[in-house]
mmCIF file of C-alpha atoms in Angstrom:
data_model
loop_
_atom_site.group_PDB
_atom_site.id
_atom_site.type_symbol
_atom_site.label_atom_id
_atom_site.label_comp_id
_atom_site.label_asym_id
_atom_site.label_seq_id
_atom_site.Cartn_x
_atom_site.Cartn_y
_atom_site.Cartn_z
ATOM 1 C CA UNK A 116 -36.490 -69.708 27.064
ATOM 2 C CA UNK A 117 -34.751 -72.351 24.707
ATOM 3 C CA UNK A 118 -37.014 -73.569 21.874
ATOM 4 C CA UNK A 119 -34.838 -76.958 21.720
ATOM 5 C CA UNK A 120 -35.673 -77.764 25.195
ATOM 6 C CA UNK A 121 -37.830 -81.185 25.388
ATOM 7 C CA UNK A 122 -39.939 -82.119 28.327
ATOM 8 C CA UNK A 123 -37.029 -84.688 29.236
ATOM 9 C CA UNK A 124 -34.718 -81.953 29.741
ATOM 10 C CA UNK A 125 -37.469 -80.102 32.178
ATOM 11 C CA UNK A 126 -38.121 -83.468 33.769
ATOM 12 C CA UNK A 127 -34.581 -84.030 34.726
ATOM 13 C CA UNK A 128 -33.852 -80.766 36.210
ATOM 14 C CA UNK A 129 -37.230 -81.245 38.655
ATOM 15 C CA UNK A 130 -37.535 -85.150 39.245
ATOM 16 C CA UNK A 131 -35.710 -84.872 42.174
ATOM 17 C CA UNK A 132 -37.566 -82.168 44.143
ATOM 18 C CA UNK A 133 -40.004 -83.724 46.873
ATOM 19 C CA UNK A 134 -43.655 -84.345 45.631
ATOM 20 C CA UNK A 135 -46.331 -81.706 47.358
ATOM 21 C CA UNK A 136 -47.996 -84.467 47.981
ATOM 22 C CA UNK A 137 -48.256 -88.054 47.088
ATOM 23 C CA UNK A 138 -49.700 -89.156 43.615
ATOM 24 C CA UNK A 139 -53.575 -90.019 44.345
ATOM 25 C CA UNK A 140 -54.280 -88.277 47.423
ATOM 26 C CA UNK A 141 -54.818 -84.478 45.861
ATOM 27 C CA UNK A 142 -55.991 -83.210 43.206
ATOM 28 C CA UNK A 143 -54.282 -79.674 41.644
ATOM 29 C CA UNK A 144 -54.090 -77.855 38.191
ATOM 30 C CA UNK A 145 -50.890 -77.793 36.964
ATOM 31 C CA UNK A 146 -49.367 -78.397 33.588
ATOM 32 C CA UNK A 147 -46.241 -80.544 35.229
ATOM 33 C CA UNK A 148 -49.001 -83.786 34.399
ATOM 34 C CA UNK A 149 -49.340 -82.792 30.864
ATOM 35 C CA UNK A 150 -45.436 -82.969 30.426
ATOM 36 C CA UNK A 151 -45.480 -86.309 32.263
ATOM 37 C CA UNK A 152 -48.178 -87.760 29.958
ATOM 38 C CA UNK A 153 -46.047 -86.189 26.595
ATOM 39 C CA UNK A 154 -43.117 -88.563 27.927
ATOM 40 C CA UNK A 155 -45.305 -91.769 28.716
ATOM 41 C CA UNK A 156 -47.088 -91.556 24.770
ATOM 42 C CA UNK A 157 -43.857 -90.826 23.244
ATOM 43 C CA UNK A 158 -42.265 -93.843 25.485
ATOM 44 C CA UNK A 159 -44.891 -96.154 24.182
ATOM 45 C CA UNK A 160 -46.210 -94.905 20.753
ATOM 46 C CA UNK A 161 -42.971 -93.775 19.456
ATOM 47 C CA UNK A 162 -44.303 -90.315 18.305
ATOM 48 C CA UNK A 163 -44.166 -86.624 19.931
ATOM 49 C CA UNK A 164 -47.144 -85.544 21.116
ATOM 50 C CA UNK A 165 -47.519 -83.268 17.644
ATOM 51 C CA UNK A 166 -47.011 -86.259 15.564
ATOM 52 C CA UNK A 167 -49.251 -88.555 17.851
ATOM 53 C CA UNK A 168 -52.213 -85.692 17.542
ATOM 54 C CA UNK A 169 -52.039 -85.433 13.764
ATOM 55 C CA UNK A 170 -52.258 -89.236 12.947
ATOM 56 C CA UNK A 171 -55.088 -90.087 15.574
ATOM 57 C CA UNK A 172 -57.201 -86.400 15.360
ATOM 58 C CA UNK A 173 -56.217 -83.699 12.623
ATOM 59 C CA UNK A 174 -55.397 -85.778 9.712
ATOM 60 C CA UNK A 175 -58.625 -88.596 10.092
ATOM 61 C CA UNK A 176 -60.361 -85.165 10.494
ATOM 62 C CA UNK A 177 -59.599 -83.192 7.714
ATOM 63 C CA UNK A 178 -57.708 -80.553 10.141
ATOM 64 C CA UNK A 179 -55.601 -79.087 7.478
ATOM 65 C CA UNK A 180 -55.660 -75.394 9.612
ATOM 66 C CA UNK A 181 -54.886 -76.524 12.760
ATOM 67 C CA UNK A 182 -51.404 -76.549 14.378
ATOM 68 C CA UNK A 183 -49.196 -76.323 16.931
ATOM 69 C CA UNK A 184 -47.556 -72.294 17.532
ATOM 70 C CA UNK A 185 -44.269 -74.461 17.790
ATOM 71 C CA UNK A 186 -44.388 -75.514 13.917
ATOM 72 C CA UNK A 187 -44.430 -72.430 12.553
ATOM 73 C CA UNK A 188 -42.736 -69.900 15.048
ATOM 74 C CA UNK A 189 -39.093 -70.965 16.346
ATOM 75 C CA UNK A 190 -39.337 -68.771 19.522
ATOM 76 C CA UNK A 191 -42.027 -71.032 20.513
ATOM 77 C CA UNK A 192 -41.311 -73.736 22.901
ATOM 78 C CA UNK A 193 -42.124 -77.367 21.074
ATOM 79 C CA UNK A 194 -42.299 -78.754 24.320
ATOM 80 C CA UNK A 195 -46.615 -78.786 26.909
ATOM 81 C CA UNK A 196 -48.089 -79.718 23.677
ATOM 82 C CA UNK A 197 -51.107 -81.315 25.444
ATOM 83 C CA UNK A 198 -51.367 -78.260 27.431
ATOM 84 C CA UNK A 199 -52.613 -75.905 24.795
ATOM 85 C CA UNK A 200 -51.132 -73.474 21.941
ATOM 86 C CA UNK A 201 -52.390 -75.015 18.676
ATOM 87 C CA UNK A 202 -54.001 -72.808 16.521
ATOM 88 C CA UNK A 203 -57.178 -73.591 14.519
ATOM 89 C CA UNK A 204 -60.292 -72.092 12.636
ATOM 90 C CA UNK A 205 -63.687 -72.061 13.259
ATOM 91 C CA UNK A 206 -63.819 -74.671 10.236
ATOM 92 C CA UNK A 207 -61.178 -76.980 11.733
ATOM 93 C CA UNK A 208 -63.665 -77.176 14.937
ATOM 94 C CA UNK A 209 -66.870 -78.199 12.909
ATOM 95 C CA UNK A 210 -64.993 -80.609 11.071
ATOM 96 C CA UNK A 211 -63.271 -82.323 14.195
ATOM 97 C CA UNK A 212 -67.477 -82.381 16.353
ATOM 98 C CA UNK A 213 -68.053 -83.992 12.765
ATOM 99 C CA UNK A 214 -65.395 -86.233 12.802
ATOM 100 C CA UNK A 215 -65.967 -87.242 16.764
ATOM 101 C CA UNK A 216 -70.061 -88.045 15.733
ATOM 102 C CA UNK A 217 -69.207 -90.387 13.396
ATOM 103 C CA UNK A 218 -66.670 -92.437 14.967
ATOM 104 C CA UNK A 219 -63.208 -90.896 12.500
ATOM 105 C CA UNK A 220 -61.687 -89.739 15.742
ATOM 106 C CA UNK A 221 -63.048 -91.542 18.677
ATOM 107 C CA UNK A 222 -66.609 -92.893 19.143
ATOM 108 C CA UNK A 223 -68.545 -90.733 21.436
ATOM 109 C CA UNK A 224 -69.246 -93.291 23.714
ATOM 110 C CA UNK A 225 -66.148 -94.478 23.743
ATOM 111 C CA UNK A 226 -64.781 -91.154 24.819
ATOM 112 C CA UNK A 227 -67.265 -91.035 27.571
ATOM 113 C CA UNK A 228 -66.556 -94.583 28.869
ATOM 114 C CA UNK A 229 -62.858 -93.388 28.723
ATOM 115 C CA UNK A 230 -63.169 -90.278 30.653
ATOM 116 C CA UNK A 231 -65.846 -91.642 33.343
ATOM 117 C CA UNK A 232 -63.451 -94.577 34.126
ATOM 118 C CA UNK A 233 -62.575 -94.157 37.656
ATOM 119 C CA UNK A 234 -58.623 -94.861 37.080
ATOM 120 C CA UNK A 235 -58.639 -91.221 35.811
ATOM 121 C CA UNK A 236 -61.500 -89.637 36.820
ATOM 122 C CA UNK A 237 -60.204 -87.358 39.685
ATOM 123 C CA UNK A 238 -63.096 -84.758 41.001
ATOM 124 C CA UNK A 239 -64.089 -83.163 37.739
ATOM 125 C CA UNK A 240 -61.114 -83.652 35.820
ATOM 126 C CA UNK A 241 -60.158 -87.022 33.743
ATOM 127 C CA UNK A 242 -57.533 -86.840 31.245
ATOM 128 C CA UNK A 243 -56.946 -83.529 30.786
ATOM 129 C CA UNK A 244 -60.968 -83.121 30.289
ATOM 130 C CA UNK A 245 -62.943 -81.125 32.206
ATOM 131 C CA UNK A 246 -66.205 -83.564 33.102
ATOM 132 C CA UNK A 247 -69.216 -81.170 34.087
ATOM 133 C CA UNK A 248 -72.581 -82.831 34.118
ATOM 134 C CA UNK A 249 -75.435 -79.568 34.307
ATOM 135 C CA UNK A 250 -79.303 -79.971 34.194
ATOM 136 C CA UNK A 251 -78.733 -83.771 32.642
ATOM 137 C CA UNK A 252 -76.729 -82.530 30.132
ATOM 138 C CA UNK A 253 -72.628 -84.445 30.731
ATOM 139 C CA UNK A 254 -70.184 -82.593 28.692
ATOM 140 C CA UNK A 255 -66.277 -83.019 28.709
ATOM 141 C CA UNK A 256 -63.360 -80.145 26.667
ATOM 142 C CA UNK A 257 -61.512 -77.774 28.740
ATOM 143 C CA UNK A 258 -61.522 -73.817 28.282
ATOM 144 C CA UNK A 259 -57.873 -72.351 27.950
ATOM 145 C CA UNK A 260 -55.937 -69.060 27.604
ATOM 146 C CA UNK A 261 -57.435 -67.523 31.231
ATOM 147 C CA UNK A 262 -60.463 -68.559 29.600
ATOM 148 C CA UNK A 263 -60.648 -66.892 26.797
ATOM 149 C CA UNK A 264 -61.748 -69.900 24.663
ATOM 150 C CA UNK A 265 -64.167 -73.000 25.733
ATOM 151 C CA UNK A 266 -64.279 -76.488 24.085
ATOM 152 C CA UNK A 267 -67.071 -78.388 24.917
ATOM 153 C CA UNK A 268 -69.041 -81.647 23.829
ATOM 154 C CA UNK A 269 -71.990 -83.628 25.051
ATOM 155 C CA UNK A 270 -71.346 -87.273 23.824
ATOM 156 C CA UNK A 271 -74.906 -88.674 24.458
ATOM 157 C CA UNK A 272 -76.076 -85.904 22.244
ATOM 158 C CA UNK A 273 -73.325 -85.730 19.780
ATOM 159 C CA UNK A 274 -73.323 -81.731 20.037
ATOM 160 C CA UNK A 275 -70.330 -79.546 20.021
ATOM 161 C CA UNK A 276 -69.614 -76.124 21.256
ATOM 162 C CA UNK A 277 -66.413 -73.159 21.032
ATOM 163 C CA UNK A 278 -66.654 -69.981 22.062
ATOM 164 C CA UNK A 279 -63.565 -67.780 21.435
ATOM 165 C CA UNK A 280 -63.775 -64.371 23.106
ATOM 166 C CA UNK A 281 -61.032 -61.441 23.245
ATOM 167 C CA UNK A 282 -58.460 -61.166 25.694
ATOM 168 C CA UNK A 283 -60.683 -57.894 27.204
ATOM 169 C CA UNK A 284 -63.601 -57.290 28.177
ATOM 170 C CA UNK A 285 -64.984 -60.503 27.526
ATOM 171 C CA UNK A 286 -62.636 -63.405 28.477
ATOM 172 C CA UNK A 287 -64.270 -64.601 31.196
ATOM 173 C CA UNK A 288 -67.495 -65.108 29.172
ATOM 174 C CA UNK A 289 -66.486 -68.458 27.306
ATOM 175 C CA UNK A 290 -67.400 -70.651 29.770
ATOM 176 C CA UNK A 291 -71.372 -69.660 30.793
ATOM 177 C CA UNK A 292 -71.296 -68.950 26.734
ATOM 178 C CA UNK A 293 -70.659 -72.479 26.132
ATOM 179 C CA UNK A 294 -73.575 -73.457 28.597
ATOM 180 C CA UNK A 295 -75.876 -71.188 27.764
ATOM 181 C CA UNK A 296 -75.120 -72.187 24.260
ATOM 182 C CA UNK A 297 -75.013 -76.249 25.054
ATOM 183 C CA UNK A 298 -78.349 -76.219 27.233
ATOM 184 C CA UNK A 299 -80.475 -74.345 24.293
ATOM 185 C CA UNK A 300 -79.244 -76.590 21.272
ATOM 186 C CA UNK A 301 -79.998 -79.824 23.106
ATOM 187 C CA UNK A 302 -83.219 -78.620 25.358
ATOM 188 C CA UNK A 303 -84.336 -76.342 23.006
ATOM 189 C CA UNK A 304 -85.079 -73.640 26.036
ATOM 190 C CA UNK A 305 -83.794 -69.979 26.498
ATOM 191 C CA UNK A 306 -80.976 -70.693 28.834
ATOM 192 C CA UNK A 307 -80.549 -68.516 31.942
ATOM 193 C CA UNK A 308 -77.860 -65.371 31.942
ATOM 194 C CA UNK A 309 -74.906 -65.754 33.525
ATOM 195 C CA UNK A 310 -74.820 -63.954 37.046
ATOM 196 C CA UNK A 311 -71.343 -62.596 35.462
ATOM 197 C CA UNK A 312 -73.768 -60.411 33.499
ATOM 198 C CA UNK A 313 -75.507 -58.453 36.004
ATOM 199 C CA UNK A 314 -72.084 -57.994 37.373
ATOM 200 C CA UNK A 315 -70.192 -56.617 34.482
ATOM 201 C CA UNK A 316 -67.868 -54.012 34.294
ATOM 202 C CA UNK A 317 -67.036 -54.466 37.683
ATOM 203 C CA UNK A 318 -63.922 -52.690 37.254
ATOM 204 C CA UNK A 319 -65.530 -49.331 37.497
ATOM 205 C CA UNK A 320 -67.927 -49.986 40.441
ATOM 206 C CA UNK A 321 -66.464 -49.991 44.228
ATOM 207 C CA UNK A 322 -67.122 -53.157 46.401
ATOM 208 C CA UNK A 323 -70.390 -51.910 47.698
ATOM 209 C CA UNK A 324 -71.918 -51.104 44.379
ATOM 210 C CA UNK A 325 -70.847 -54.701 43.493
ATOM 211 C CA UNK A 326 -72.812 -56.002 46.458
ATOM 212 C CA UNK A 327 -75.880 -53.349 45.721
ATOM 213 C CA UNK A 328 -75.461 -55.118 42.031
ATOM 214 C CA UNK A 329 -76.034 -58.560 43.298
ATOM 215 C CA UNK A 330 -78.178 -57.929 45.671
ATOM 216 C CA UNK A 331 -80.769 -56.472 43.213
ATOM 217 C CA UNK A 332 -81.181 -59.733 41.055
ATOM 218 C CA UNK A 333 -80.429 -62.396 43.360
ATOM 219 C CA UNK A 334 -84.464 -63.716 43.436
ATOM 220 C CA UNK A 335 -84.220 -63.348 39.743
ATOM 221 C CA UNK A 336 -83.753 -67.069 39.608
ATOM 222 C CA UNK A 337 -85.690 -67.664 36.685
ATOM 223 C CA UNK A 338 -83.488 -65.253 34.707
ATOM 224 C CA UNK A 339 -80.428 -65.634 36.430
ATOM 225 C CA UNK A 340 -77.772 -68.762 36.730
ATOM 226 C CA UNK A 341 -76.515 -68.984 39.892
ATOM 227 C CA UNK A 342 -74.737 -71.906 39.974
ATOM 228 C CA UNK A 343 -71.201 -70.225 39.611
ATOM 229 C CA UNK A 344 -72.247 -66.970 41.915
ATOM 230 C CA UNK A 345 -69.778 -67.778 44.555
ATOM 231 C CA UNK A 346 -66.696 -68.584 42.032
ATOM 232 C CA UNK A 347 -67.594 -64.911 40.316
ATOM 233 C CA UNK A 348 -67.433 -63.355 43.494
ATOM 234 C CA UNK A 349 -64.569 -64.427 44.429
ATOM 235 C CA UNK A 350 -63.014 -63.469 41.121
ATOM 236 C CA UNK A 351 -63.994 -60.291 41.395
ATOM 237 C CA UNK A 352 -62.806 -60.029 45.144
ATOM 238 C CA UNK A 353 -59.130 -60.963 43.930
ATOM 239 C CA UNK A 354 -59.349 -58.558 41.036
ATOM 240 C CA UNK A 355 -60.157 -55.588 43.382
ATOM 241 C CA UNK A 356 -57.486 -57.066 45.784
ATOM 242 C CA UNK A 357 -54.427 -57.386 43.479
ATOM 243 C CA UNK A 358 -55.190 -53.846 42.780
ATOM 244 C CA UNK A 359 -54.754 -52.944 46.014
ATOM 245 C CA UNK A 360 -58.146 -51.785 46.384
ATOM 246 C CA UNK A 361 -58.438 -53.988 49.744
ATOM 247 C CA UNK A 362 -62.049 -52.056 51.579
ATOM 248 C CA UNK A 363 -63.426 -53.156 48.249
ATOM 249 C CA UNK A 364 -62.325 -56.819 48.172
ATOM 250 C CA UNK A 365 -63.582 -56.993 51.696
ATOM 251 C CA UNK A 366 -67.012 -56.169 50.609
ATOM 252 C CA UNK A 367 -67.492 -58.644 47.739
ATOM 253 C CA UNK A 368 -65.631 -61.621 49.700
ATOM 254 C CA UNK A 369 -68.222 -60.721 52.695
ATOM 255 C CA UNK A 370 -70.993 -61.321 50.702
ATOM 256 C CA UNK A 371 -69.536 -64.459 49.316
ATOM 257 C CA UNK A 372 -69.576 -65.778 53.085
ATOM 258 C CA UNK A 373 -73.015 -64.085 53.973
ATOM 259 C CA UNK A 374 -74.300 -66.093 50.482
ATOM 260 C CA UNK A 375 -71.859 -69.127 51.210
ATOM 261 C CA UNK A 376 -71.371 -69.705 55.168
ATOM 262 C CA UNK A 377 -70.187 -73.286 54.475
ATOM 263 C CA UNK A 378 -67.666 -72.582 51.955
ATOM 264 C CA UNK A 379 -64.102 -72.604 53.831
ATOM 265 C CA UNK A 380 -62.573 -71.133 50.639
ATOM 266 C CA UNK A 381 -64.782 -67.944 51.108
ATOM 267 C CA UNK A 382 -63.958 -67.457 54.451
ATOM 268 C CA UNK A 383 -60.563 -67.782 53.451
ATOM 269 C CA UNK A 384 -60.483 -65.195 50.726
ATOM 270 C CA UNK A 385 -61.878 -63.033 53.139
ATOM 271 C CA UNK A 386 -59.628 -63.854 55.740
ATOM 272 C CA UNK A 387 -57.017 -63.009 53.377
ATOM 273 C CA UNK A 388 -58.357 -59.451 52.623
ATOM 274 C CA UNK A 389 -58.740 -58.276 56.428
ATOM 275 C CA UNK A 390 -55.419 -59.279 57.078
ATOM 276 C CA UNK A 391 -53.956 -57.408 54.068
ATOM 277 C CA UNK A 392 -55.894 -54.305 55.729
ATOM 278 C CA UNK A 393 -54.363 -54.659 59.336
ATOM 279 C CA UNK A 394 -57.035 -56.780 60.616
ATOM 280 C CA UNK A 395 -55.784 -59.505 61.765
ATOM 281 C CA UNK A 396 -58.207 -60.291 64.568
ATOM 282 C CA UNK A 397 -60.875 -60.544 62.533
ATOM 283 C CA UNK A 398 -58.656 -62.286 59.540
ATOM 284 C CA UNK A 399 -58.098 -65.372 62.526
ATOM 285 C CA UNK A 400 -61.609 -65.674 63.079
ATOM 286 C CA UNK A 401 -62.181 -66.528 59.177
ATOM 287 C CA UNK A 402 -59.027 -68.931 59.278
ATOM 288 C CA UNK A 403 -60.740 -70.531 62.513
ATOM 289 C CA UNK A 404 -63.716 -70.479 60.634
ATOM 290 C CA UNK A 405 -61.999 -72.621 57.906
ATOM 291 C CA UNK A 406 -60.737 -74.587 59.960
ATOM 292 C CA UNK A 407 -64.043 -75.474 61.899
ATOM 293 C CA UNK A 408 -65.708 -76.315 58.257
ATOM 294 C CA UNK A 409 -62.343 -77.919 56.725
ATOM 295 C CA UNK A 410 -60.041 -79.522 59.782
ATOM 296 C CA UNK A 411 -57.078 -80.500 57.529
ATOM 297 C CA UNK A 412 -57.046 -77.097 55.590
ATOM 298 C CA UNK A 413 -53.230 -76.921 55.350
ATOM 299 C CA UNK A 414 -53.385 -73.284 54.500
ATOM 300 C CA UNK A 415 -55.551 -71.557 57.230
ATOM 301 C CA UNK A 416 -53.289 -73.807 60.099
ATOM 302 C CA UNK A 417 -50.075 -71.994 58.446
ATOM 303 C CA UNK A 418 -52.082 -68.703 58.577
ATOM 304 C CA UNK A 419 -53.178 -68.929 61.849
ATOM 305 C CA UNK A 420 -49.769 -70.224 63.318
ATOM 306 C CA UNK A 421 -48.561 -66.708 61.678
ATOM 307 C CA UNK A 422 -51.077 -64.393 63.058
ATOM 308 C CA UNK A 423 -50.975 -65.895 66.671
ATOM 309 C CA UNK A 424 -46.914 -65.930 66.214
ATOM 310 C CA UNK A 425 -47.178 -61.908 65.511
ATOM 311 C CA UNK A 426 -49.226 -61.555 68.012
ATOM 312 C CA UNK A 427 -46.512 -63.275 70.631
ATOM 313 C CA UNK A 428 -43.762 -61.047 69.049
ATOM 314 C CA UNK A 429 -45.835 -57.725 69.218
ATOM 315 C CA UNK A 430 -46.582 -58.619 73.352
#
């Protein structure tokens, strides 16, 4: 809430809190790491992290729209830079593709060899990059805003993609967008829909209409991408389930295990649902289940130990 704080002055009042877990052995979003890189350039380059991204990427660019919500709004906090909240124009993002294609910003295989090193490379994420590798194609950006916009470029093909949706209706779009979008420029080939599609406007349907939904198109493979089917399910099950609308949730993350039997984190979502409706038997058979597929799931032993300590106090 105070626009003078620096990510020093956040550091300080968390550096002494014990560690989730220890550095290299996990791997979870969170913006504390872009805070913690901030301090490390500005210890060794001398520069915030605004200055540092003007010399090396705007400026050699041309970037002359592009800024930081910070500079020009004081109720903005100046400090999670790297994390997002610089504003730019659909010009400023041509010019800084063009700018990484011919070397002003960063070679692209340089970038790549940077990204792919295994010091940072942790899962799919390297450097605050998402690294996602589809059909052949390797990109690396990052989407941001819950989504809403998706940066992505293919270095071995020096092709760039942003989609910017609205905060609606559509903000879960960007990312297939930028696929879709990414796999026709550089193959040349209609690219498949997003199962999201065939799925839309979920909000109005109940769980089993959902399921009737996917159901009808899922041998429509050649029209179809499936590839994120049981991440869109489970969206979907936690949007119906923060509304409260728990019979419905149970029906979309049941057909996320029917469709995904090996996945422990469908089983737990589901788990999670039939114990939020007063099923708990059935919710401990899902943690088991997540347990049997993922032995050191954290989570599902805490949940279980919970249930089975009700139980105790209800007999």
């Amino acid at each position: 809430s105070n626009p003078e704080t620096d990510n020093r002055d956040v550091y300080k009042m968390v550096r002494d809190a014990p560690l989730d877990y220890q550095p290299g052995e996990y791997s979870r979003y969170q913006q504390s790491g872009y805070a913690i890189g901030e301090i490390i350039l500005q210890d060794n380059l001398g520069a915030n992290f605004d200055e540092l991204a003007s010399e090396y990427i705007l400026n050699p660019a041309g970037m002359s729209n592009t800024r930081h919500a910070s500079a020009t709004d004081d109720s903005e906090p100046a400090f999670l830079l790297s994390a997002g909240g610089y504003r730019s124009t659909a010009d400023d993002m041509a010019k800084m593709f063009l700018n990484i294609n011919n070397g002003s910003i960063i070679l692209p295989a340089d970038w790549k060899s940077l990204l792919l090193n295994e010091k940072y490379l942790f899962d799919d994420y390297s450097l605050g990059s998402i690294v996602e590798n589809r059909e052949g194609i390797l990109t690396v950006g990052h989407s941001g805003g819950g989504a809403r916009a998706n940066v992505r470029y293919a270095p071995d093909q020096k092709v760039g993609v942003m989609i910017c949706t609205d905060d609606r209706q559509t903000n879960r779009l960007a990312i297939p967008l930028a696929r879709m979008l990414m796999h026709e420029i550089i193959t040349g080939q209609e690219a498949l829909l997003p199962i999201r599609v065939a799925l839309s406007r979920y909000e109005d349907k109940t769980g089993a209409q959902v399921v009737a939904s996917y159901k009808s198109v899922e041998g429509q493979i050649d029209r179809y991408d499936f590839s994120a089917a049981q991440s869109t399910l489970n969206q979907i099950g936690y949007a119906f389930l923060s509304q409260e609308r728990v019979a419905d949730a149970i029906a979309v993350f049941a057909l996320n295990v029917e469709n995904f039997p090996e996945s422990p984190n469908a089983h737990d979502s589901l788990g999670e649902a039939l114990l939020a409706s007063g099923d708990s038997e059935s919710a401990l058979t899902e943690y088991r289940m997540v347990l049997a597929l993922d032995p050191d799931n954290e989570r599902a032993n805490s949940m279980i130990a919970a249930i089975l300590s009700e139980h105790e106090e209800a007999n």
